CSV table of C-alpha atoms in Angstrom, one decimal:
chain,number,residue,atom,x,y,z
H,489,UNK,CA,-35.8,52.5,53.1
H,490,UNK,CA,-35.1,48.8,53.6
H,491,UNK,CA,-37.7,48.7,56.4
H,492,UNK,CA,-40.3,50.3,54.1
H,493,UNK,CA,-39.4,47.8,51.3
H,494,UNK,CA,-39.9,44.9,53.7
H,495,UNK,CA,-43.2,46.2,54.8
H,496,UNK,CA,-44.4,46.7,51.2
H,497,UNK,CA,-43.3,43.2,50.2
H,498,UNK,CA,-45.0,41.7,53.3
H,499,UNK,CA,-48.2,43.5,52.5
H,500,UNK,CA,-47.9,42.4,48.8
H,501,UNK,CA,-47.4,38.8,49.8
H,502,UNK,CA,-50.4,38.9,52.2
H,503,UNK,CA,-52.6,40.4,49.5
H,504,UNK,CA,-51.5,37.6,47.1
H,505,UNK,CA,-52.2,34.9,49.6
H,506,UNK,CA,-55.7,36.4,50.3
H,507,UNK,CA,-56.5,36.6,46.6
H,508,UNK,CA,-55.3,33.2,45.5
H,509,UNK,CA,-55.6,31.2,48.7
H,510,UNK,CA,-52.1,29.8,48.8
H,511,UNK,CA,-53.0,27.5,51.7
H,512,UNK,CA,-51.2,30.0,54.0
H,513,UNK,CA,-47.7,28.8,52.8
H,514,UNK,CA,-45.0,29.9,55.3
H,515,UNK,CA,-42.0,31.9,54.1
H,516,UNK,CA,-39.3,29.2,54.4
H,517,UNK,CA,-35.9,29.5,55.9
H,518,UNK,CA,-32.9,29.1,53.5
H,519,UNK,CA,-32.5,25.5,54.6
H,520,UNK,CA,-36.2,24.5,54.4
H,521,UNK,CA,-37.5,22.4,51.6
H,522,UNK,CA,-40.1,23.6,49.3
H,523,UNK,CA,-41.6,20.1,49.4
H,524,UNK,CA,-42.8,20.9,52.9
H,525,UNK,CA,-45.4,23.3,51.6
H,526,UNK,CA,-48.9,21.9,52.0
H,527,UNK,CA,-51.1,21.4,48.9
H,528,UNK,CA,-54.7,20.3,48.6
H,529,UNK,CA,-54.7,20.0,44.8
H,530,UNK,CA,-51.5,18.4,43.7
H,531,UNK,CA,-50.9,14.7,43.5
H,532,UNK,CA,-48.2,12.9,45.5
H,533,UNK,CA,-45.9,13.0,42.4
H,534,UNK,CA,-46.6,16.6,41.8
H,535,UNK,CA,-45.5,17.4,45.3
H,536,UNK,CA,-42.0,16.3,44.7
H,537,UNK,CA,-40.0,19.5,43.7
H,538,UNK,CA,-37.6,19.4,40.8
H,539,UNK,CA,-33.9,18.8,41.7
H,540,UNK,CA,-30.9,20.8,40.6
H,541,UNK,CA,-28.8,19.0,37.9
H,542,UNK,CA,-25.7,17.2,39.2
H,543,UNK,CA,-22.6,19.4,39.4
H,544,UNK,CA,-19.2,18.1,40.4
H,545,UNK,CA,-18.0,20.8,42.7
H,546,UNK,CA,-17.6,21.0,46.5
H,547,UNK,CA,-17.7,24.5,48.0
H,548,UNK,CA,-15.2,25.5,50.6
H,549,UNK,CA,-16.3,25.6,54.2
H,550,UNK,CA,-17.5,29.1,55.2
H,551,UNK,CA,-16.4,30.5,58.5
H,552,UNK,CA,-17.2,34.2,57.9
H,553,UNK,CA,-19.8,36.4,59.4
H,554,UNK,CA,-23.5,35.4,59.1
H,555,UNK,CA,-26.1,36.9,56.8
H,556,UNK,CA,-27.6,38.7,59.8
H,557,UNK,CA,-24.2,40.2,60.8
H,558,UNK,CA,-23.5,41.4,57.3
H,559,UNK,CA,-26.9,42.9,57.0
H,560,UNK,CA,-26.5,44.8,60.2
H,561,UNK,CA,-23.2,46.2,59.0
H,562,UNK,CA,-24.7,47.2,55.7
H,563,UNK,CA,-27.5,49.1,57.4
H,564,UNK,CA,-25.0,50.9,59.7
H,565,UNK,CA,-22.2,51.7,57.2
H,566,UNK,CA,-23.6,51.7,53.7
H,567,UNK,CA,-26.0,54.0,52.0
H,568,UNK,CA,-29.8,53.6,52.7
H,569,UNK,CA,-30.5,53.5,49.0
H,570,UNK,CA,-29.1,50.0,48.7
H,571,UNK,CA,-31.7,47.3,48.3
H,572,UNK,CA,-31.5,43.5,48.4
H,573,UNK,CA,-33.5,40.6,47.0
H,574,UNK,CA,-35.7,38.4,49.1
H,575,UNK,CA,-37.4,38.8,52.5
H,576,UNK,CA,-34.4,37.0,54.0
H,577,UNK,CA,-31.5,38.1,51.9
H,578,UNK,CA,-29.0,35.5,50.8
H,579,UNK,CA,-25.4,35.6,51.9
H,580,UNK,CA,-23.6,34.4,48.7
H,581,UNK,CA,-20.0,33.3,49.5
H,582,UNK,CA,-18.8,31.3,46.5
H,583,UNK,CA,-19.6,30.9,42.8
H,584,UNK,CA,-18.6,28.3,40.2
H,585,UNK,CA,-19.7,28.6,36.6
H,586,UNK,CA,-23.5,28.9,36.5
H,587,UNK,CA,-24.0,28.2,40.2
H,588,UNK,CA,-23.8,30.1,43.5
H,589,UNK,CA,-23.4,28.9,47.1
H,590,UNK,CA,-24.7,30.5,50.3
H,591,UNK,CA,-23.1,30.4,53.8
H,592,UNK,CA,-24.6,27.0,54.5
H,593,UNK,CA,-23.1,25.5,51.3
H,594,UNK,CA,-26.5,25.3,49.5
H,595,UNK,CA,-26.2,25.5,45.7
H,596,UNK,CA,-28.4,27.8,43.6
H,597,UNK,CA,-28.8,28.1,39.9
H,598,UNK,CA,-27.8,31.6,39.0
H,599,UNK,CA,-30.3,32.6,36.3
H,600,UNK,CA,-29.4,36.3,36.6
H,601,UNK,CA,-25.6,36.3,36.3
H,602,UNK,CA,-24.9,39.1,38.8
H,603,UNK,CA,-27.4,41.3,36.8
H,604,UNK,CA,-26.3,40.0,33.4
H,605,UNK,CA,-22.6,40.6,34.2
H,606,UNK,CA,-21.1,37.1,34.5
H,607,UNK,CA,-20.8,36.1,30.9
H,608,UNK,CA,-18.4,33.1,30.9
H,609,UNK,CA,-19.2,31.7,34.3
H,610,UNK,CA,-18.3,32.4,37.9
H,611,UNK,CA,-14.6,32.0,38.6
H,612,UNK,CA,-13.9,30.7,35.1
H,613,UNK,CA,-10.4,29.2,35.4
H,614,UNK,CA,-8.9,30.8,32.2
H,615,UNK,CA,-10.2,34.3,33.1
H,616,UNK,CA,-9.1,33.9,36.7
H,617,UNK,CA,-5.6,32.8,35.6
H,618,UNK,CA,-5.2,35.9,33.3
H,619,UNK,CA,-6.3,38.2,36.2
H,620,UNK,CA,-4.0,36.5,38.8
H,621,UNK,CA,-0.9,36.4,36.5
H,622,UNK,CA,-1.2,40.0,35.5
H,623,UNK,CA,-1.8,41.0,39.2
H,624,UNK,CA,1.5,39.3,40.1
H,625,UNK,CA,3.4,41.5,37.6
H,626,UNK,CA,1.6,44.9,37.7
H,627,UNK,CA,-1.8,45.7,39.1
H,628,UNK,CA,-2.1,49.3,38.0
H,629,UNK,CA,-0.5,51.8,35.7
H,630,UNK,CA,-2.4,54.5,34.0
H,631,UNK,CA,-2.3,55.4,30.3
H,632,UNK,CA,0.4,58.0,30.9
H,633,UNK,CA,2.7,55.0,30.5
H,634,UNK,CA,2.7,52.3,27.9
H,635,UNK,CA,1.5,48.8,28.7
H,636,UNK,CA,0.6,46.1,26.1
H,637,UNK,CA,-2.5,44.8,27.9
H,638,UNK,CA,-4.7,47.8,27.1
H,639,UNK,CA,-3.5,47.9,23.4
H,640,UNK,CA,-4.0,44.1,22.9
H,641,UNK,CA,-7.5,44.3,24.4
H,642,UNK,CA,-8.5,47.3,22.3
H,643,UNK,CA,-7.2,45.6,19.1
H,644,UNK,CA,-9.2,42.4,20.0
H,645,UNK,CA,-12.4,44.4,20.8
H,646,UNK,CA,-12.2,46.5,17.6
H,647,UNK,CA,-11.8,43.3,15.6
H,648,UNK,CA,-15.3,42.3,16.8
H,649,UNK,CA,-16.9,45.5,15.5
H,650,UNK,CA,-18.4,46.0,12.0
H,651,UNK,CA,-17.8,49.0,9.7
H,652,UNK,CA,-15.5,51.7,10.8
H,653,UNK,CA,-16.1,51.2,14.6
H,654,UNK,CA,-12.4,51.0,15.4
H,655,UNK,CA,-11.5,53.4,18.2
H,656,UNK,CA,-11.9,52.2,21.8
H,657,UNK,CA,-12.2,54.2,25.0
H,658,UNK,CA,-12.1,52.1,28.2
H,659,UNK,CA,-14.1,53.1,31.3
H,660,UNK,CA,-15.3,51.4,34.5
H,661,UNK,CA,-19.1,50.8,34.1
H,662,UNK,CA,-22.1,51.1,31.7
H,663,UNK,CA,-23.1,54.4,33.2
H,664,UNK,CA,-19.7,55.8,32.5
H,665,UNK,CA,-19.8,54.4,28.9
H,666,UNK,CA,-23.2,55.9,28.2
H,667,UNK,CA,-22.2,59.3,29.7
H,668,UNK,CA,-19.1,59.4,27.5
H,669,UNK,CA,-21.1,58.4,24.4
H,670,UNK,CA,-23.5,61.2,25.1
H,671,UNK,CA,-20.7,63.7,25.5
H,672,UNK,CA,-19.2,62.5,22.2
H,673,UNK,CA,-22.5,62.9,20.4
H,674,UNK,CA,-23.0,66.5,21.7
H,675,UNK,CA,-19.5,67.6,20.9
H,676,UNK,CA,-19.5,66.0,17.4
H,677,UNK,CA,-22.9,67.4,16.3
H,678,UNK,CA,-22.9,70.7,18.1
H,679,UNK,CA,-26.4,69.9,19.3
H,680,UNK,CA,-27.7,69.1,22.8
H,681,UNK,CA,-30.9,67.2,22.4
H,682,UNK,CA,-30.7,63.4,23.1
H,683,UNK,CA,-33.5,61.0,22.3
H,684,UNK,CA,-34.0,57.7,24.2
H,685,UNK,CA,-36.9,55.3,24.5
H,686,UNK,CA,-39.4,55.1,27.2
H,687,UNK,CA,-38.8,52.0,29.4
H,688,UNK,CA,-35.1,52.3,28.8
H,689,UNK,CA,-32.3,52.1,31.4
H,690,UNK,CA,-28.9,53.7,30.5
H,691,UNK,CA,-27.4,54.3,33.9
H,692,UNK,CA,-27.8,56.0,37.3
H,693,UNK,CA,-25.2,58.8,37.1
H,694,UNK,CA,-26.4,62.4,37.2
H,695,UNK,CA,-26.3,62.6,33.3
H,696,UNK,CA,-27.4,59.1,32.3
H,697,UNK,CA,-30.3,59.2,34.7
H,698,UNK,CA,-31.8,61.6,32.2
H,699,UNK,CA,-31.6,59.0,29.4
H,700,UNK,CA,-33.2,56.4,31.7
H,701,UNK,CA,-37.0,56.4,31.4
H,702,UNK,CA,-38.3,54.3,34.3
H,703,UNK,CA,-39.5,56.4,37.2
H,704,UNK,CA,-38.3,53.8,39.7
H,705,UNK,CA,-34.7,54.7,38.9
H,706,UNK,CA,-35.0,58.5,38.5
H,707,UNK,CA,-34.4,61.2,41.1
H,708,UNK,CA,-36.1,64.6,40.7
H,709,UNK,CA,-33.1,66.5,39.3
H,710,UNK,CA,-32.6,68.5,36.1
H,711,UNK,CA,-32.1,66.2,33.1
H,712,UNK,CA,-31.4,68.7,30.4
H,713,UNK,CA,-32.4,68.3,26.7
H,714,UNK,CA,-33.5,64.7,27.0
H,715,UNK,CA,-36.5,63.5,24.9
H,716,UNK,CA,-38.2,60.2,25.5
H,717,UNK,CA,-40.1,58.7,22.6
H,718,UNK,CA,-42.6,55.9,22.4
H,719,UNK,CA,-41.3,52.5,23.1
H,720,UNK,CA,-41.6,50.0,20.2
H,721,UNK,CA,-42.8,47.2,22.5
H,722,UNK,CA,-44.5,44.4,20.6
H,723,UNK,CA,-46.4,43.2,23.7
H,724,UNK,CA,-47.5,46.5,25.4
H,725,UNK,CA,-46.9,49.1,22.7
H,726,UNK,CA,-49.9,50.9,21.2
H,727,UNK,CA,-48.7,50.0,17.7
H,728,UNK,CA,-47.8,46.4,18.5
H,729,UNK,CA,-45.0,45.3,16.2
H,730,UNK,CA,-45.5,48.1,13.6
H,731,UNK,CA,-42.0,49.6,13.5
H,732,UNK,CA,-43.0,52.2,10.8
H,733,UNK,CA,-45.6,53.8,13.1
H,734,UNK,CA,-43.2,54.0,16.0
H,735,UNK,CA,-40.5,55.4,13.7
H,736,UNK,CA,-43.0,58.1,12.5
H,737,UNK,CA,-43.5,59.1,16.1
H,738,UNK,CA,-39.8,59.8,16.4
H,739,UNK,CA,-39.9,61.9,13.2
H,740,UNK,CA,-42.9,63.8,14.7
H,741,UNK,CA,-41.1,64.3,17.9
H,742,UNK,CA,-38.1,65.8,16.2
H,743,UNK,CA,-40.3,68.1,14.1
H,744,UNK,CA,-42.5,69.3,17.0
H,745,UNK,CA,-40.4,68.9,20.1
H,746,UNK,CA,-36.9,70.0,19.0
H,747,UNK,CA,-35.2,72.6,16.8
H,748,UNK,CA,-35.1,70.0,14.1
H,749,UNK,CA,-31.6,69.1,15.0
H,750,UNK,CA,-30.6,66.5,17.6
H,751,UNK,CA,-27.3,65.3,19.0
H,752,UNK,CA,-28.1,61.6,19.1
H,753,UNK,CA,-30.4,58.7,19.7
H,754,UNK,CA,-29.6,55.9,22.1
H,755,UNK,CA,-31.3,52.5,22.5
H,756,UNK,CA,-30.8,49.0,23.8
H,757,UNK,CA,-31.8,46.4,21.3
H,758,UNK,CA,-33.5,44.3,24.0
H,759,UNK,CA,-34.3,46.5,27.0
H,760,UNK,CA,-32.8,44.9,30.1
H,761,UNK,CA,-34.0,46.6,33.3
H,762,UNK,CA,-37.2,47.3,31.4
H,763,UNK,CA,-38.0,43.6,31.3
H,764,UNK,CA,-36.3,42.0,28.3
H,765,UNK,CA,-38.3,43.9,25.8
H,766,UNK,CA,-37.1,43.4,22.2
H,767,UNK,CA,-37.7,46.3,19.9
H,768,UNK,CA,-40.2,45.9,17.0
H,769,UNK,CA,-38.4,44.3,14.0
H,770,UNK,CA,-36.9,46.9,11.6
H,771,UNK,CA,-37.4,49.8,14.0
H,772,UNK,CA,-33.7,50.8,14.4
H,773,UNK,CA,-33.1,50.9,10.7
H,774,UNK,CA,-35.8,53.4,10.1
H,775,UNK,CA,-35.0,55.5,13.2
H,776,UNK,CA,-31.3,55.6,12.5
H,777,UNK,CA,-32.1,57.1,9.1
H,778,UNK,CA,-34.4,59.7,10.7
H,779,UNK,CA,-31.9,60.7,13.4
H,780,UNK,CA,-29.0,61.0,11.0
H,781,UNK,CA,-31.1,63.2,8.7
H,782,UNK,CA,-31.6,65.4,11.8
H,783,UNK,CA,-27.9,65.7,12.2
H,784,UNK,CA,-27.6,63.2,15.1
H,785,UNK,CA,-25.5,60.1,15.7
H,786,UNK,CA,-26.9,56.7,16.7
H,787,UNK,CA,-25.7,55.0,19.8
H,788,UNK,CA,-26.2,51.3,20.6
H,789,UNK,CA,-26.3,50.4,24.3
H,790,UNK,CA,-24.8,46.8,24.3
H,791,UNK,CA,-24.2,46.7,28.1
H,792,UNK,CA,-26.5,43.7,28.4
H,793,UNK,CA,-27.0,42.4,24.8
H,794,UNK,CA,-23.4,42.2,23.7
H,795,UNK,CA,-20.8,39.4,23.4
H,796,UNK,CA,-23.0,36.7,21.9
H,797,UNK,CA,-25.7,36.6,24.6
H,798,UNK,CA,-28.5,36.9,22.0
H,799,UNK,CA,-27.2,33.8,20.3
H,800,UNK,CA,-28.2,34.9,16.8
H,801,UNK,CA,-25.6,37.6,16.7
H,802,UNK,CA,-22.5,38.8,18.6
H,803,UNK,CA,-24.0,42.3,19.1
H,804,UNK,CA,-27.6,43.1,19.8
H,805,UNK,CA,-27.8,45.8,17.2
H,806,UNK,CA,-27.0,43.3,14.5
H,807,UNK,CA,-30.4,41.7,15.0
H,808,UNK,CA,-31.9,44.9,13.6
H,809,UNK,CA,-29.5,45.1,10.6
H,810,UNK,CA,-27.9,48.4,11.5
H,811,UNK,CA,-24.4,49.7,12.2
H,812,UNK,CA,-24.3,52.4,15.0
H,813,UNK,CA,-22.0,55.4,15.1
H,814,UNK,CA,-21.1,54.7,18.8
H,815,UNK,CA,-21.4,51.5,20.7
H,816,UNK,CA,-21.3,51.3,24.5
H,817,UNK,CA,-20.7,48.1,26.6
H,818,UNK,CA,-19.9,46.9,30.1
H,819,UNK,CA,-21.1,44.0,32.4
H,820,UNK,CA,-20.3,40.9,30.3
H,821,UNK,CA,-17.2,42.5,28.9
H,822,UNK,CA,-15.3,41.7,32.1
H,823,UNK,CA,-17.2,38.7,33.6
H,824,UNK,CA,-17.4,40.6,36.9
H,825,UNK,CA,-14.5,43.0,36.6
H,826,UNK,CA,-15.4,46.7,36.8
H,827,UNK,CA,-14.9,47.4,33.1
H,828,UNK,CA,-16.8,49.2,30.3
H,829,UNK,CA,-16.0,50.5,26.9
H,830,UNK,CA,-17.1,52.9,24.2
H,831,UNK,CA,-16.3,52.1,20.6
H,832,UNK,CA,-16.7,54.6,17.8
H,833,UNK,CA,-15.3,55.9,14.5
H,834,UNK,CA,-12.0,57.8,14.1
H,835,UNK,CA,-14.0,60.8,13.0
H,836,UNK,CA,-16.2,61.0,16.1
H,837,UNK,CA,-13.4,60.1,18.4
H,838,UNK,CA,-11.3,63.0,17.1
H,839,UNK,CA,-13.7,65.5,18.9
H,840,UNK,CA,-12.4,64.3,22.3
H,841,UNK,CA,-8.9,65.6,21.4
H,842,UNK,CA,-10.1,69.2,21.9
H,843,UNK,CA,-9.3,68.8,25.6
H,844,UNK,CA,-7.7,66.2,27.8
H,845,UNK,CA,-9.9,63.1,28.2
H,846,UNK,CA,-8.6,60.8,30.9
H,847,UNK,CA,-9.8,57.8,33.0
H,848,UNK,CA,-7.6,56.7,35.8
H,849,UNK,CA,-8.7,53.1,36.0
H,850,UNK,CA,-10.1,52.7,32.5
H,851,UNK,CA,-8.3,49.8,30.8
H,852,UNK,CA,-5.8,49.2,33.6
H,853,UNK,CA,-3.6,46.1,33.1
H,854,UNK,CA,-5.6,43.7,35.3
H,855,UNK,CA,-9.0,44.6,33.8
H,856,UNK,CA,-7.5,44.6,30.3
H,857,UNK,CA,-6.0,41.1,30.8
H,858,UNK,CA,-9.3,39.8,32.2
H,859,UNK,CA,-11.3,41.4,29.4
H,860,UNK,CA,-9.1,39.9,26.7
H,861,UNK,CA,-9.4,36.5,28.3
H,862,UNK,CA,-13.2,36.9,28.2
H,863,UNK,CA,-13.2,37.5,24.5
H,864,UNK,CA,-11.0,34.5,24.0
H,865,UNK,CA,-13.1,32.2,26.1
H,866,UNK,CA,-16.3,33.3,24.3
H,867,UNK,CA,-14.7,32.3,21.0
H,868,UNK,CA,-13.0,29.2,22.3
H,869,UNK,CA,-16.1,27.8,24.0
H,870,UNK,CA,-18.4,28.9,21.1
H,871,UNK,CA,-20.6,30.6,23.6
H,872,UNK,CA,-22.7,32.5,21.0
H,873,UNK,CA,-23.7,29.3,19.3
H,874,UNK,CA,-24.4,27.8,22.7
H,875,UNK,CA,-26.6,30.7,23.7
H,876,UNK,CA,-28.6,30.2,20.4
H,877,UNK,CA,-29.0,26.5,21.1
H,878,UNK,CA,-29.8,26.5,24.8
H,879,UNK,CA,-31.9,29.8,24.5
H,880,UNK,CA,-34.1,28.2,21.8
H,881,UNK,CA,-34.7,25.2,24.0
H,882,UNK,CA,-35.4,27.5,27.0
H,883,UNK,CA,-37.8,29.8,25.2
H,884,UNK,CA,-39.6,26.8,23.6
H,885,UNK,CA,-40.2,25.2,27.0
H,886,UNK,CA,-41.3,28.5,28.5
H,887,UNK,CA,-43.9,29.0,25.7
H,888,UNK,CA,-45.2,25.5,26.4
H,889,UNK,CA,-45.5,26.6,30.1
H,890,UNK,CA,-47.4,29.7,28.9
H,891,UNK,CA,-50.0,27.4,27.4
H,892,UNK,CA,-50.5,25.8,30.8
H,893,UNK,CA,-50.5,28.8,33.1
H,894,UNK,CA,-52.7,31.8,32.3
H,895,UNK,CA,-50.5,34.0,34.6
H,896,UNK,CA,-47.8,34.0,31.9
H,897,UNK,CA,-48.7,36.9,29.6
H,898,UNK,CA,-45.6,37.0,27.4
H,899,UNK,CA,-42.4,35.0,26.8
H,900,UNK,CA,-39.8,37.0,24.8
H,901,UNK,CA,-36.2,37.5,24.1
H,902,UNK,CA,-33.3,35.9,22.3
H,903,UNK,CA,-30.6,33.4,23.3
H,904,UNK,CA,-30.0,33.7,27.0
H,905,UNK,CA,-31.6,37.1,27.4
H,906,UNK,CA,-35.2,36.1,28.1
H,907,UNK,CA,-38.2,37.7,29.8
H,908,UNK,CA,-41.3,36.2,31.3
H,909,UNK,CA,-44.1,38.7,31.9
H,910,UNK,CA,-46.7,37.8,34.5
H,911,UNK,CA,-50.3,39.2,34.3
H,912,UNK,CA,-53.5,38.6,36.1
H,913,UNK,CA,-55.6,39.2,33.0
H,914,UNK,CA,-54.2,38.3,29.6
H,915,UNK,CA,-56.6,40.5,27.7
H,916,UNK,CA,-56.0,43.6,29.8
H,917,UNK,CA,-52.4,42.7,30.4
H,918,UNK,CA,-52.8,43.7,34.1
H,919,UNK,CA,-49.4,43.4,35.8
H,920,UNK,CA,-49.3,40.5,38.3
H,921,UNK,CA,-47.3,42.4,41.0
H,922,UNK,CA,-48.2,40.4,44.1
H,923,UNK,CA,-48.0,37.1,42.3
H,924,UNK,CA,-44.6,37.9,40.9
H,925,UNK,CA,-43.3,38.8,44.3
H,926,UNK,CA,-44.5,35.5,45.8
H,927,UNK,CA,-43.2,33.4,43.0
H,928,UNK,CA,-39.9,35.2,43.2
H,929,UNK,CA,-39.5,34.0,46.8
H,930,UNK,CA,-40.7,30.4,45.9
H,931,UNK,CA,-38.2,30.1,43.1
H,932,UNK,CA,-35.4,31.0,45.5
H,933,UNK,CA,-36.6,28.2,47.9
H,934,UNK,CA,-36.5,25.8,45.0
H,935,UNK,CA,-32.9,26.8,44.2
H,936,UNK,CA,-33.3,29.3,41.3
H,937,UNK,CA,-32.2,32.9,41.5
H,938,UNK,CA,-34.0,35.1,39.0
H,939,UNK,CA,-34.0,38.8,38.2
H,940,UNK,CA,-37.0,41.0,38.1
H,941,UNK,CA,-37.7,44.0,35.8
H,942,UNK,CA,-40.3,46.1,34.1
H,943,UNK,CA,-41.9,49.3,35.4
H,944,UNK,CA,-44.2,47.2,37.7
H,945,UNK,CA,-41.6,44.5,38.6
H,946,UNK,CA,-43.7,41.8,37.0
H,947,UNK,CA,-41.2,40.4,34.6
H,948,UNK,CA,-38.8,37.6,35.4
H,949,UNK,CA,-35.5,38.3,33.8
H,950,UNK,CA,-33.7,35.1,32.9
H,951,UNK,CA,-30.2,36.0,31.8
H,952,UNK,CA,-27.8,33.4,33.2
H,953,UNK,CA,-24.0,32.9,32.7
H,954,UNK,CA,-23.5,31.7,29.1
H,955,UNK,CA,-22.4,28.3,30.3
H,956,UNK,CA,-26.0,27.6,31.4
H,957,UNK,CA,-27.1,24.2,30.0
H,958,UNK,CA,-30.2,22.6,28.7
H,959,UNK,CA,-30.4,20.6,31.9
H,960,UNK,CA,-30.3,23.9,33.8
H,961,UNK,CA,-33.1,25.3,31.5
H,962,UNK,CA,-35.2,22.2,32.2
H,963,UNK,CA,-34.8,22.6,35.9
H,964,UNK,CA,-35.6,26.3,35.8
H,965,UNK,CA,-38.8,25.7,33.8
H,966,UNK,CA,-39.8,22.7,35.9
H,967,UNK,CA,-39.3,24.8,39.1
H,968,UNK,CA,-41.4,27.6,37.6
H,969,UNK,CA,-44.1,25.1,36.7
H,970,UNK,CA,-44.0,23.6,40.2
H,971,UNK,CA,-44.3,27.0,41.8
H,972,UNK,CA,-47.1,28.2,39.6
H,973,UNK,CA,-49.0,25.0,40.1
H,974,UNK,CA,-49.3,26.0,43.7
H,975,UNK,CA,-51.2,29.3,42.8
């Protein structure tokens, strides 16, 4: 699998070079400088690559195995479905706040936050301290015993929720959270049919893979009573930003494609893996009403949009003016800890008491202490307001860059959850697959680690730790400008 991926990327890069005449730029080694790339069109000043903002931190010397040795072990002992970024994968050995360091000590701006997981910053001292101090006392005890950490964390998390969303279940990941939410919906309503959006990603477990609607993440297995409705995508959707027409399609689907009754509807407010696609304004309010009239419950997947990342609101669903019946979350909730949660109403939660519902590691003392510290740091450091401020600056600069480079088809998102979609033709919105792959490599050489998303992998996902600064944003945009100017 890895060999096939490398061959495909190599062919993609060769096609891009042939199409755009990149002056036969070499693929650089991790220690090479992007400024060594030849250019026939840039001025001398344009040839000076942007520099990372100053950062007062010295990484520890690394004496561990090399990237090549680690890769060899991965290939031998780990599953062949694992993939890695970049033609020459990075060996990341240390992290501090919004920066990562490789084996040579080189610093990179982490603009993807471990796939939108590191919310407060790599190795944030207050979160580290909470984890370490709890680990010294008690690393693990399940919920068959009492421990204050899980209760304290649940209380703090419930206090962040609107309405009657006051009952918390702790799990270990977003996939687990969404699977539990789907189980709750089916038990509570007595129906089986679940509705999710095309282009959605809700997990990779055998059940949540059905909710996911991107073929790149789906195996050919039975999915069972899952319905995928039209995605209310303002950029690519057939109805543009017309929420009412998308909502009518949901109503039509229920009337024609189901018994008329459904178990539930699940949606991200800004689709993450799908490429930072924000739903058409007002969509969820209309659809929640339709789904509830059909007997279903409404689930908000906040795995990537929660905890203030959107800037304007603490939870993504609040941007649509709705209150869900069930909310799922993970990733940023633990700043890197394996932690997820489902929050719902007492009425819906009661259905789980029919049988024994148990999770061995869900809400264990260490994860609960770390999760509680995350909530406190987000409040103490005013990260939501920070995301709004820095995100506005970042999006503004990216939209100015869009005016300069035709390859940028769309800039979208909120706060520090941003997508940049690349196209070869703005009118036809043709995905710039080869160009995205090439720019992805070039950005790494400049010191910026981005994410990729969308069905065609042509969307840069910019979702850094929430301590990301305006200086970091300027560097990222300048690096993107520099790289695109070489096309």
